[in-house]
Coordinates of C-alpha atoms and ligand atoms in Angstrom, one line a residue:
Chain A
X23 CA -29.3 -13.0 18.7
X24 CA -26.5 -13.7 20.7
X25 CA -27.8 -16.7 22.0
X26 CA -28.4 -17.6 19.2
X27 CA -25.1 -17.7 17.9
X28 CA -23.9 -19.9 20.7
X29 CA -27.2 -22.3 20.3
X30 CA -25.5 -22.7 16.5
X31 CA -21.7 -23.3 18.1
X32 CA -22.8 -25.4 20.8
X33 CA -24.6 -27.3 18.0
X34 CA -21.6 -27.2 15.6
X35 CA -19.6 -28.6 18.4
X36 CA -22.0 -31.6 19.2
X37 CA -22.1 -32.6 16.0
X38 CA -18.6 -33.1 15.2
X39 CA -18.2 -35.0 18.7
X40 CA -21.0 -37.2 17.3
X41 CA -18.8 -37.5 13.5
X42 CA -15.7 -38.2 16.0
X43 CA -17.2 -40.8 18.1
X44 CA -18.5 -42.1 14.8
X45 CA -15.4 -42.2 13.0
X46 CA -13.7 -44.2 15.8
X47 CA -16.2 -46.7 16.1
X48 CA -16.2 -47.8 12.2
X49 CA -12.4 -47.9 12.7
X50 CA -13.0 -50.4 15.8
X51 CA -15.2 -52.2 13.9
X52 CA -13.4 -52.5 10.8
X53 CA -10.6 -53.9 13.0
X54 CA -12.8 -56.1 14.5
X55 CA -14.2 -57.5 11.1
X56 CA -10.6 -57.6 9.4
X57 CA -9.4 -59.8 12.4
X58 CA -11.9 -61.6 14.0
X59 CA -14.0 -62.5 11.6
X60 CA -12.5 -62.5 8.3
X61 CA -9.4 -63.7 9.6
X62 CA -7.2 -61.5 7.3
X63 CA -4.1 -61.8 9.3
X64 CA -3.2 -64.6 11.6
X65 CA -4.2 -63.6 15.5
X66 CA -0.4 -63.4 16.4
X67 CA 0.5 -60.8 14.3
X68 CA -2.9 -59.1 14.1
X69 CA -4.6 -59.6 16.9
X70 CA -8.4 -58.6 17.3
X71 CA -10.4 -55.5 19.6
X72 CA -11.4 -57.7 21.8
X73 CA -8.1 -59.7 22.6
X74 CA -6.1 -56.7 23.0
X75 CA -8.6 -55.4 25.3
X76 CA -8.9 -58.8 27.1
X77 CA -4.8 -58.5 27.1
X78 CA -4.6 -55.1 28.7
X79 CA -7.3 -55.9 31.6
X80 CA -5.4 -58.8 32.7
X81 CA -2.4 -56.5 32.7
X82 CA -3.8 -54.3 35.0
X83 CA -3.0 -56.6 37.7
X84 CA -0.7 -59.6 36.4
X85 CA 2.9 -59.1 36.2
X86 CA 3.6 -61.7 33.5
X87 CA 5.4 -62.1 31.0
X88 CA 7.6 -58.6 31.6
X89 CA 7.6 -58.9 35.4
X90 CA 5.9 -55.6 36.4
X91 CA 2.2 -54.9 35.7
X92 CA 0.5 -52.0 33.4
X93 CA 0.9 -49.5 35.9
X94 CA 4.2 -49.9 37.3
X95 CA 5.3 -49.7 33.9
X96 CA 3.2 -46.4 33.4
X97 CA 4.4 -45.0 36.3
X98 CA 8.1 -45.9 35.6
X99 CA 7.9 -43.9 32.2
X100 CA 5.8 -40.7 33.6
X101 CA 8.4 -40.8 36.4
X102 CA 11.1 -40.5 34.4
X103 CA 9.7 -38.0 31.6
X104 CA 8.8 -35.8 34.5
X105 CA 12.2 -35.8 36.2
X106 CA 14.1 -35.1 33.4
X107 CA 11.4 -32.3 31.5
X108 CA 11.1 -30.5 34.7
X109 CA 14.9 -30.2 35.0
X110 CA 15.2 -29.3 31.5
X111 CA 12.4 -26.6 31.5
X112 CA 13.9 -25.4 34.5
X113 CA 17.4 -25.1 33.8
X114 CA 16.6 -24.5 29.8
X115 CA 13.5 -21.9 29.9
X116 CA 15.9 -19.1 32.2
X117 CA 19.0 -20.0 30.8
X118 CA 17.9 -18.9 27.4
X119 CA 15.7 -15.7 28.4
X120 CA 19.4 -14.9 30.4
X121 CA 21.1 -15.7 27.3
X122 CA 18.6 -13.4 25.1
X123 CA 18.9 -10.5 27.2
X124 CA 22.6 -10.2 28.6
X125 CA 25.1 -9.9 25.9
X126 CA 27.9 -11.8 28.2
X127 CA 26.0 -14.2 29.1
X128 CA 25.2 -15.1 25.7
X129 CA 28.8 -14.9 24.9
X130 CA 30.1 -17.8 27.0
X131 CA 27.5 -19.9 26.7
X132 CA 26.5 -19.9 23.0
X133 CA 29.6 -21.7 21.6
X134 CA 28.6 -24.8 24.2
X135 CA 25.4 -24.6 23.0
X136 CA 26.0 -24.6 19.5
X137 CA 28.0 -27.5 19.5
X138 CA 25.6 -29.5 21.3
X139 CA 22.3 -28.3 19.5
X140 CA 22.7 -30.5 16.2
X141 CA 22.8 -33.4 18.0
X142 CA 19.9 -35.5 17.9
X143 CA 19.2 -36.7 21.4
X144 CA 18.3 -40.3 20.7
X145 CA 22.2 -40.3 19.2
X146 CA 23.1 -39.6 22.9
X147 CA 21.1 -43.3 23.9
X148 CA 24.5 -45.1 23.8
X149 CA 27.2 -42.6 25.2
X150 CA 24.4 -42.4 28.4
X151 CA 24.4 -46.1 28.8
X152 CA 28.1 -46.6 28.5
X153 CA 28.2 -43.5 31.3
X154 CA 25.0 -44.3 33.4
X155 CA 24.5 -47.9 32.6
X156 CA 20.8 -49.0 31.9
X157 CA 19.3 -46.9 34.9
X158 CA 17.1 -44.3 35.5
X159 CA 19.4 -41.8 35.5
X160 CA 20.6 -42.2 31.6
X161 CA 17.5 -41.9 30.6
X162 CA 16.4 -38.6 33.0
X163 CA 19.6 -36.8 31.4
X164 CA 18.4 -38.2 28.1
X165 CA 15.2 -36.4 28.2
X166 CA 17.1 -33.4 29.8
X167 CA 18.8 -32.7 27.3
X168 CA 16.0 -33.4 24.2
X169 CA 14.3 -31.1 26.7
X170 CA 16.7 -28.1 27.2
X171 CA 17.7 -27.3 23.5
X172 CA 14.2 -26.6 22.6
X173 CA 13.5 -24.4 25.7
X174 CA 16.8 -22.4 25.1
X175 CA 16.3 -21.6 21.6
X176 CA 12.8 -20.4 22.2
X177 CA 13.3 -18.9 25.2
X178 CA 16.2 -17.0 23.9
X179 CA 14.1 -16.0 20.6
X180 CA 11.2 -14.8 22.2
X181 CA 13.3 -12.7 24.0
X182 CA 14.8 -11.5 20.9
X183 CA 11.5 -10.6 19.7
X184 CA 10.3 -7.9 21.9
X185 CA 8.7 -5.5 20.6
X186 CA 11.6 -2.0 20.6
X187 CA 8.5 0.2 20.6
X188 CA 7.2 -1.7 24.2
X189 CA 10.9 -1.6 24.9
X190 CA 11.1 2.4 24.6
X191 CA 7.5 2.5 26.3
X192 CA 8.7 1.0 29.9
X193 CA 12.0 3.6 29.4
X194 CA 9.8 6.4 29.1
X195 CA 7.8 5.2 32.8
X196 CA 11.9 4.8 33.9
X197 CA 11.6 1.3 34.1
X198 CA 15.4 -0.2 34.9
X199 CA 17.3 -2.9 33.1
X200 CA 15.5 -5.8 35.1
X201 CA 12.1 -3.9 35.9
X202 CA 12.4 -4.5 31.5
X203 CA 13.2 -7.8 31.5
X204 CA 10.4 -9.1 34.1
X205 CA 7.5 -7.3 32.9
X206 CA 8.1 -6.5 29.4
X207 CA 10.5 -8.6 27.5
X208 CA 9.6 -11.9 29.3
X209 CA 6.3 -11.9 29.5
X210 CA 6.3 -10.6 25.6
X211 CA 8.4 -14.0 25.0
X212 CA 5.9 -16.3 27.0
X213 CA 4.0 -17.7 24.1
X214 CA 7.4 -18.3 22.6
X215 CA 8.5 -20.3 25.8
X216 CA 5.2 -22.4 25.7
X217 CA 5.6 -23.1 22.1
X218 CA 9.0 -24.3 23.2
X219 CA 7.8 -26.3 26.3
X220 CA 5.4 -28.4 23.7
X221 CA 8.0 -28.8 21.2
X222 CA 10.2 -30.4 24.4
X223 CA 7.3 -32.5 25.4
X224 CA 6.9 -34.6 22.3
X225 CA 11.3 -35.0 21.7
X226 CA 11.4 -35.9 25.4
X227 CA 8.4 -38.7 24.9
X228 CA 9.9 -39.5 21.9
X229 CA 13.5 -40.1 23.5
X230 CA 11.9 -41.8 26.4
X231 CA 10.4 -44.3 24.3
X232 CA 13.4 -45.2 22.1
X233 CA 15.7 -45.2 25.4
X234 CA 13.0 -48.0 26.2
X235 CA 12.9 -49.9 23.6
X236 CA 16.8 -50.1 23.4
X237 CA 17.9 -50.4 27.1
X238 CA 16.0 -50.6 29.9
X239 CA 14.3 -52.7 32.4
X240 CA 10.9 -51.5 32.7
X241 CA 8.6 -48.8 31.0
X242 CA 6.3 -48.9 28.3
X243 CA 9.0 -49.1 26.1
X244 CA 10.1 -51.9 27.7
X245 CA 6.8 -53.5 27.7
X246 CA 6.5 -53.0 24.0
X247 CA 10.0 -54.5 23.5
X248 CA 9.8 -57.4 25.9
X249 CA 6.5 -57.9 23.3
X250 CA 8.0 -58.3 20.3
X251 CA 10.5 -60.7 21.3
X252 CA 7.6 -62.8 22.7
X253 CA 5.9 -62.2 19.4
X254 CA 2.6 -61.0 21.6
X255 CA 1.5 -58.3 19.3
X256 CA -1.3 -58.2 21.3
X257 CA 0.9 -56.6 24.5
X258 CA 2.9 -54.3 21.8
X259 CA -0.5 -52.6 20.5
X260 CA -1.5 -52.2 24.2
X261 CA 2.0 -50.4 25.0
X262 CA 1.8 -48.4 21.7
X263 CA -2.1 -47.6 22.9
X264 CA -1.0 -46.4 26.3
X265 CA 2.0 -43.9 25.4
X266 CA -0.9 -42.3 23.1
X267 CA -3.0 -42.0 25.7
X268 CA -0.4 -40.6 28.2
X269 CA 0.3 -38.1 25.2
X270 CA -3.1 -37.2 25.0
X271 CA -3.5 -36.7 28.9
X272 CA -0.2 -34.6 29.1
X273 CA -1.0 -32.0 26.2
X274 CA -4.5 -31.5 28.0
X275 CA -2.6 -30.6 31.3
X276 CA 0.1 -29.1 29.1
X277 CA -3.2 -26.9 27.6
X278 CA -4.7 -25.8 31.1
X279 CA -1.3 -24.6 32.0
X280 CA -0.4 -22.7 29.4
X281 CA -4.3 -21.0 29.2
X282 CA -3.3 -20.0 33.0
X283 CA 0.0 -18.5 32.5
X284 CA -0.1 -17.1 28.9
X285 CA -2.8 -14.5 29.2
X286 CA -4.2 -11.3 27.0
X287 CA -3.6 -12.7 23.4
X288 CA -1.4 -11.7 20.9
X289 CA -0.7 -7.8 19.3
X290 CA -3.1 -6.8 16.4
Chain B
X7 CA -0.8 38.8 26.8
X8 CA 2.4 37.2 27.3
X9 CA 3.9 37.9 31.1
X10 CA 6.0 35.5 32.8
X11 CA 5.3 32.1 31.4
X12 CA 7.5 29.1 32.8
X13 CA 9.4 27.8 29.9
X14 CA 9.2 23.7 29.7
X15 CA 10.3 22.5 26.2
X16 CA 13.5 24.5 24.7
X17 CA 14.8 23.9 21.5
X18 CA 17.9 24.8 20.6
X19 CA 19.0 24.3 16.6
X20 CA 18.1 21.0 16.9
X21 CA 19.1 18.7 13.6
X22 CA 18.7 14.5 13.4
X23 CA 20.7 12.9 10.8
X24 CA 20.1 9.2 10.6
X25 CA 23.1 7.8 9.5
X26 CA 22.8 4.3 7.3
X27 CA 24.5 2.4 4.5
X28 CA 22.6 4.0 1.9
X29 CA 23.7 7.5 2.6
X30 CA 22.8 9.9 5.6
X31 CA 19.4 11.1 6.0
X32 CA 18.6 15.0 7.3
X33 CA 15.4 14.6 9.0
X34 CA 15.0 17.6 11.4
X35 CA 17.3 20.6 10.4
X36 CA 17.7 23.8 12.6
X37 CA 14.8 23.4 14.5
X38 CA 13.6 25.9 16.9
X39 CA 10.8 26.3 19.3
X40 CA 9.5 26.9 22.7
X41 CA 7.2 25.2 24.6
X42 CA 5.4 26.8 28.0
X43 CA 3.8 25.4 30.8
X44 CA 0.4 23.9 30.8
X45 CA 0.4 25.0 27.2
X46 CA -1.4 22.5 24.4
X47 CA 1.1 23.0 21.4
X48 CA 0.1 21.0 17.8
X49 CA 3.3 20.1 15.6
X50 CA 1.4 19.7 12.4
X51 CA 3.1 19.1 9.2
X52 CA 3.1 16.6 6.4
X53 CA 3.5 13.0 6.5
X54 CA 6.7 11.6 6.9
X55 CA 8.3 15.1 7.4
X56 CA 9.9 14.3 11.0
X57 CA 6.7 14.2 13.3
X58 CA 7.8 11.4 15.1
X59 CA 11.1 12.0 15.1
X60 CA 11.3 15.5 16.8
X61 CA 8.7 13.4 19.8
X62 CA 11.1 11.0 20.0
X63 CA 14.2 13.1 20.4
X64 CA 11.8 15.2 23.2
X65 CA 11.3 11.8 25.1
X66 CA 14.8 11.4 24.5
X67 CA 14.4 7.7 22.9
X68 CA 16.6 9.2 19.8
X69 CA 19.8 11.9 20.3
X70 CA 19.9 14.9 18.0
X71 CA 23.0 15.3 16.1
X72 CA 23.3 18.8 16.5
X73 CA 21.9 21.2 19.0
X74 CA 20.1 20.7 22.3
X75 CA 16.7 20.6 23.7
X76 CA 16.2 21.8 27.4
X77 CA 12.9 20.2 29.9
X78 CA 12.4 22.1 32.7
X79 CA 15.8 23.4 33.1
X80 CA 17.3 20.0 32.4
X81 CA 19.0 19.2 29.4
X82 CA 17.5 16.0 27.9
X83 CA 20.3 12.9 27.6
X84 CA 17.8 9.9 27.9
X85 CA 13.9 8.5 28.6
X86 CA 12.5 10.4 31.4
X87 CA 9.3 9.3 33.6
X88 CA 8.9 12.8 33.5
X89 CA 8.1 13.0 30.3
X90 CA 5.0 10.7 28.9
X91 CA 4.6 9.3 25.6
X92 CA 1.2 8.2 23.8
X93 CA 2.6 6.8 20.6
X94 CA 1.1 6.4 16.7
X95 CA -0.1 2.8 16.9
X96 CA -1.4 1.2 20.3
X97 CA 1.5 -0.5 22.2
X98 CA -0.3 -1.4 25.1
X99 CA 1.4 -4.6 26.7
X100 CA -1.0 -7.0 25.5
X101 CA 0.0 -9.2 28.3
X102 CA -1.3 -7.3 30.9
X103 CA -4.9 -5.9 32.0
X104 CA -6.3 -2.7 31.4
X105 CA -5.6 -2.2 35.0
X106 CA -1.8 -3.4 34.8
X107 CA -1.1 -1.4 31.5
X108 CA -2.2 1.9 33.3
X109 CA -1.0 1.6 36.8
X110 CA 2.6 0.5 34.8
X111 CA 4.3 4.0 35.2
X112 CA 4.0 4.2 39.2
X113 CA 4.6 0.9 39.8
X114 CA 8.5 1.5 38.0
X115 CA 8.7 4.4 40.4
X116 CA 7.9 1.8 43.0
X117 CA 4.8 3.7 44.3
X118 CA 2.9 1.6 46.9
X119 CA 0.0 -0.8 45.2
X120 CA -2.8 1.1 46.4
X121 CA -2.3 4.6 45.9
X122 CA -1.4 3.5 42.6
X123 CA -4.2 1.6 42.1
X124 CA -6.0 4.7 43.3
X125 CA -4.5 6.7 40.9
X126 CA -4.6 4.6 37.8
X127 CA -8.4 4.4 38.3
X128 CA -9.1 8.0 38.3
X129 CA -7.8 8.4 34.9
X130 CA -9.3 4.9 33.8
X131 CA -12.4 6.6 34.9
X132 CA -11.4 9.7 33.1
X133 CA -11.1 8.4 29.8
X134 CA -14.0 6.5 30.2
X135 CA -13.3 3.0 30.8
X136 CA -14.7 2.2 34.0
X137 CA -15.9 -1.4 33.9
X138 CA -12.9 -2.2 31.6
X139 CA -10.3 -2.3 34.3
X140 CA -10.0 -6.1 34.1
X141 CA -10.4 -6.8 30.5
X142 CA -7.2 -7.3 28.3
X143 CA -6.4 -4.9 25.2
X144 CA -7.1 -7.5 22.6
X145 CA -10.8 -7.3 23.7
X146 CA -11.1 -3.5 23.1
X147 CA -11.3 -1.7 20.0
X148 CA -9.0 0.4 18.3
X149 CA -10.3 3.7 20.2
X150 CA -10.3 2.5 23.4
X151 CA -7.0 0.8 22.8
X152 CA -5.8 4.4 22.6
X153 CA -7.6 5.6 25.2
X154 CA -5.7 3.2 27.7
X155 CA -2.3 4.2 26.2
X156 CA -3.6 7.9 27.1
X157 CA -4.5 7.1 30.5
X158 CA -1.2 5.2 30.8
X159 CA 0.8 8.4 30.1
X160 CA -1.2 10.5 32.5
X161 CA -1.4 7.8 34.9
X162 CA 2.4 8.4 35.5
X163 CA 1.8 12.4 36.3
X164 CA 4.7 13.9 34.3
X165 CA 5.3 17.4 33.9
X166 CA 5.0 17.1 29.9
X167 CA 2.5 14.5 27.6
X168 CA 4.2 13.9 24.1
X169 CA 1.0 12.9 21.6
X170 CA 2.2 11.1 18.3
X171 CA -0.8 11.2 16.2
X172 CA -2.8 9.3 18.8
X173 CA -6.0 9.0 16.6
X174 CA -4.1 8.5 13.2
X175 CA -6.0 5.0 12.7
X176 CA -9.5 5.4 14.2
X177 CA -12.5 5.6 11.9
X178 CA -14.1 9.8 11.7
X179 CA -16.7 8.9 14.2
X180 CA -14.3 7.4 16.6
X181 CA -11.8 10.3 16.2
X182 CA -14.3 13.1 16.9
X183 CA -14.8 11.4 20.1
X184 CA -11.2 11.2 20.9
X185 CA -10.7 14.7 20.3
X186 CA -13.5 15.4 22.5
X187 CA -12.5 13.6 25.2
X188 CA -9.1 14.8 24.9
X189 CA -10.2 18.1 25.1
X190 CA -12.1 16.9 28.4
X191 CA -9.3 15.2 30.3
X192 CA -7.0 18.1 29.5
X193 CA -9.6 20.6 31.0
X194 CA -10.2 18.5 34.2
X195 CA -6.5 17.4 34.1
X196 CA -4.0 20.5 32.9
X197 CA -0.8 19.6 31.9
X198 CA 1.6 20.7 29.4
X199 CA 1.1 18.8 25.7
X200 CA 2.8 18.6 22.8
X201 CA 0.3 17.0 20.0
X202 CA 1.3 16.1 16.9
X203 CA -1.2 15.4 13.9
X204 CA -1.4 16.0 10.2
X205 CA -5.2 16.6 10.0
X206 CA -5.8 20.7 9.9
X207 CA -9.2 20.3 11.9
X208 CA -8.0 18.5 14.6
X209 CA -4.7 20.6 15.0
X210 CA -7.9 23.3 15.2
X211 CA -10.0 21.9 17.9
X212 CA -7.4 21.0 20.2
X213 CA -4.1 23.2 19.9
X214 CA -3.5 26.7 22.1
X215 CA -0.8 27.4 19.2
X216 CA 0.1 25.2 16.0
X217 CA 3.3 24.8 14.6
X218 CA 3.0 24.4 11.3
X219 CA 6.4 22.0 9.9
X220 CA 8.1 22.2 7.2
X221 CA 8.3 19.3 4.7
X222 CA 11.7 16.8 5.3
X223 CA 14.0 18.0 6.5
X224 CA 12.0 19.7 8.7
X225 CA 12.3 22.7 10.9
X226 CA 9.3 25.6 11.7
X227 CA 7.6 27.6 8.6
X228 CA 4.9 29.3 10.5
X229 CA 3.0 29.7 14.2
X230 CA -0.3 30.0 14.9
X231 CA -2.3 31.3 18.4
X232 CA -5.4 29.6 18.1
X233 CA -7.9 31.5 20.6
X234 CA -11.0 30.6 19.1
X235 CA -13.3 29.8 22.6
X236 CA -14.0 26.4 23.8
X237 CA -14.9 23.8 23.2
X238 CA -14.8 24.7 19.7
X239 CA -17.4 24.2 16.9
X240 CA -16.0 22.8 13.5
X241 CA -18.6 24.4 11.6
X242 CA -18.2 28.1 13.1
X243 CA -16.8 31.1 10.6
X244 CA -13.6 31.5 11.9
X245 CA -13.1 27.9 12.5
X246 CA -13.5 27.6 9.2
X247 CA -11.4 30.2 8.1
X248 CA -8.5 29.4 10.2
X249 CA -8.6 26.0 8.6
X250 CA -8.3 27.1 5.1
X251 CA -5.3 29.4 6.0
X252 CA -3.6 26.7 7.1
X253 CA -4.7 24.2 4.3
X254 CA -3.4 26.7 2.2
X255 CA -0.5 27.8 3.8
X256 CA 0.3 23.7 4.3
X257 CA 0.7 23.7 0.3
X258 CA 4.1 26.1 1.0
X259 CA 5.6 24.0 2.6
X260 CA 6.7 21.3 0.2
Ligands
ATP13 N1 15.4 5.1 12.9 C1 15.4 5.7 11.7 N2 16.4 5.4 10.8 C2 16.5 5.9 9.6 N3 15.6 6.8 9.1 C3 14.6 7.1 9.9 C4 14.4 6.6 11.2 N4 13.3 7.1 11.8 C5 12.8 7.9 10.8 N5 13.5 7.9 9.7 C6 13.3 8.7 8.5 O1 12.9 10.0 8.9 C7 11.8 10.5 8.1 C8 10.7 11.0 8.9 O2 10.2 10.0 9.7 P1 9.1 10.3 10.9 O3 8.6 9.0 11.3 O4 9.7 11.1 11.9 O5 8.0 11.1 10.1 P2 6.5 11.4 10.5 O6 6.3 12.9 10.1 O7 6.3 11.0 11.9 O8 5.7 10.5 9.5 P3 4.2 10.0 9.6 O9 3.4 11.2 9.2 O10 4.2 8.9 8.7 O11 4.0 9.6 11.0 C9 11.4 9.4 7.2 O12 11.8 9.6 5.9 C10 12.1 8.1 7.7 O13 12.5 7.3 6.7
MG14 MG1 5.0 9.6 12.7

């Protein structure tokens, strides 16, 4: 019976890859009809499938017309999302479970953090490149700080949250002050913490990407940019196709991560 | 009968106020009792007359507001390892194995990995989860759930086990078992208990004396020696008839 029931799931699962697959295909091929053959929209502003694919193989390898090819650019933007995400997780995700569960600590450095949470971090683009200039570094403290705010607020909530009956549990074994805070109130607040990590991940893309597309001299942002001055919608769409992919490849890793470290599930 | 019996839980006119905007709230008034070594003592009373309360101010997670209550010689000021708690609903850390939820009470005392390990697995076997040691709580039901949080509090060897209606949410079936086994553990495993429960029959089955509480604000109406022979049959005469003296006498105290 049991197998059974995971003949029927498997078989549930197969055929919505199949509707999936499906579904993106018709879309492919409704592009390809729309542009290609019926001609809807001139080739410049619309180009076909095919072109765009054409455009992004020769990209692989040729540098024109933004003077780096598809990976360099690839590798520039990963480079710097991971420089300043990492620092931001790492600084953010204890600063906030500090802030959560010592009172003092909270104390000094909540009115800081107050005054800088309402602050978009794409509004920070300018002030960064008037301090930094269009380098790497603007944009790593860019993404630090799109990354930080969301890893201290849910860091510090999730602490917040423990449970007071787990709390009065660990007293009861004589757990101490710290002995609480490492394996009951932090552990408790992981999901929280995640949820906050992928809630970074997307405003640090999305920063990276505007910083890009306003000041910089390579990236896929850059790419996209450099496109639309050239009026090669072709290269934009490629860009546009890329950063989705990266998104996609990122959340998957993001995913295995998370599966590793958050474990047991959630009460009742 | 009585000779000299080691004394481990003293109250002493014990009274909880919980103090609050909306007005002050007399939950335990006067209270009085004894509790003595290796003894299995029921507090059973009504719903929301103080249960929980007078458990809590025994673990010392609340303070009374008047009088004191004595462990071991030791007047009680705060939580205690020495003193073991297996509360109403499961609060097993749901982050954390079967294995890591149990062994949790000796590893805060900083007892070395494998004779904690050691340990935690003879009660795991005890209660009857061998097998389970990896699994984590979500994947157990609601019984064994509580059997962990049982083997957690032994697990940690304290000199007294606080029980706050334990079985409160398991199904009839599930909570004969319990009683069962608890009656089982505390045979192979003797320790002092203090069991609370508002079900008559299972006060019965399990308790050397009951102590019957009074309706909020509460404090003792009556004691009862129960020395019925074990393991005890719910269907037997006296069973039977103890049970309807305390039904009836339960009536008296609202
Ligand atoms: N922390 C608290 N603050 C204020 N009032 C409280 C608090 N804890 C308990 N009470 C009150 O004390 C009374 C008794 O509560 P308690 O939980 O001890 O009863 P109980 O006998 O365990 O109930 P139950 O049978 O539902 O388990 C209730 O009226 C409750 O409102
Ligand atoms: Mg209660």
């Amino acid at each position: 019976m049991n197998t059974e029931k995971i003949n029927t799931a498997k078989k549930q699962k197969r055929k919505y890859q199949i509707i999936s697959v499906l579904s993106v295909c018709v879309f492919l091929l409704v592009w390809y009809l729309a542009t290609a053959v019926f001609e809807l929209a001139p080739s410049y502003s619309l180009p076909s499938p095919v072109k765009v694919f054409n455009t992004f193989l020769t990209k692989l390898h040729s540098k024109a017309p933004d003077g780096a090819t598809l990976p360099k650019h690839f590798i520039s933007s990963l480079q710097v999302a991971m420089l300043g995400y990492l620092l931001g997780a790492v600084i953010g995700v204890p600063l906030g479970i500090a802030m959560g569960w010592f009172k003092t600590v909270d104390k000094i450095v909540r009115p800081v953090f107050d005054l800088i949470k309402p602050i978009p971090p794409i509004a920070l683009i300018p002030v960064m490149i008037v301090v930094f200039g269009i380098s790497i570094k603007a944009k790593a403290v860019l993404i630090f700080f799109s990354t930080v705010i969301p890893c201290i607020t849910n860091s510090y909530s999730g602490i917040r949250q423990t449970k007071q009956i787990h709390l009065w549990v660990s007293q009861t074994f004589g757990a101490s002050n710290m002995q609480m805070l490492f394996t009951v109130a932090s552990p408790s607040a992981l999901p929280m913490i995640f949820a906050g990590l992928r809630v970074a991940m997307g405003s640090s893309w999305m920063a990276l990407v505007a910083a890009e597309l306003l000041a910089s001299t390579s990236g896929l942002g850059y790419l996209i940019s450099i496109g639309r001055s050239l009026l090669r919608s072709d290269l934009i769409i490629v860009g546009i196709l890329c950063l989705g992919m990266i998104n996609i490849v990122l959340t998957a890793i993001f995913n295995l991560v998370e599966k590793r470290f958050v474990r047991g599930g959630k009460d009742e | 009968m009585m000779k000299e019996r080691k004394t481990v839980i003293e109250c002493r006119n014990v009274s909880k106020t919980f103090y609050s905007m909306a007005g002050d709230n007399l939950v335990v008034d006067n209270l009085n009792f004894n509790v003595y070594e290796n003894e299995f003592v029921v507090l059973f009373g009504p719903g929301q007359c103080g249960k929980s309360t007078i458990l809590n101010l025994i673990a010392g997670l609340e303070k009374p507001t008047g009088g004191e209550i004595i462990v071991s010689g030791e007047k009680v000021t705060g939580p205690s390892p020495k003193r073991g708690m297996v509360y109403q609903t499961t609060n097993l850390f749901m982050w954390y194995t079967v294995m890591q939820n149990v062994e949790f009470g000796p590893k805060m005392q900083g007892v070395p990995k494998k004779v904690r390990r050691e340990r935690a697995q003879k009660y795991i076997d005890l209660v009857g989860l061998k097998g389970f040691e990896k699994h984590f709580p979500v994947k157990l039901s609601g019984g064994m759930q509580q059997r962990v949080g049982i083997a957690r509090a032994y697990a940690n060897e304290p000199e007294l086990i606080c029980m706050d209606e334990p079985f409160g949410h398991l199904d009839a079936q599930t909570r004969y078992l319990m009683e069962e086994e608890v009656e089982r553990i505390s045979n192979s495993d003797r320790r002092t208990v203090v069991f609370v429960t508002n079900n008559a029959e299972e006060a019965i089955y399990l308790a050397d004396r009951i102590i019957l509480l009074h309706n909020c604000p509460t404090s003792v109406h009556k004691e009862y020696i129960v020395d019925l022979p074990r393991p005890r049959d719910y269907t037997s005469p006296d069973f039977l008839a103890l049970r309807e003296q305390i039904t009836a006498e339960m009536d008296n105290t609202l």
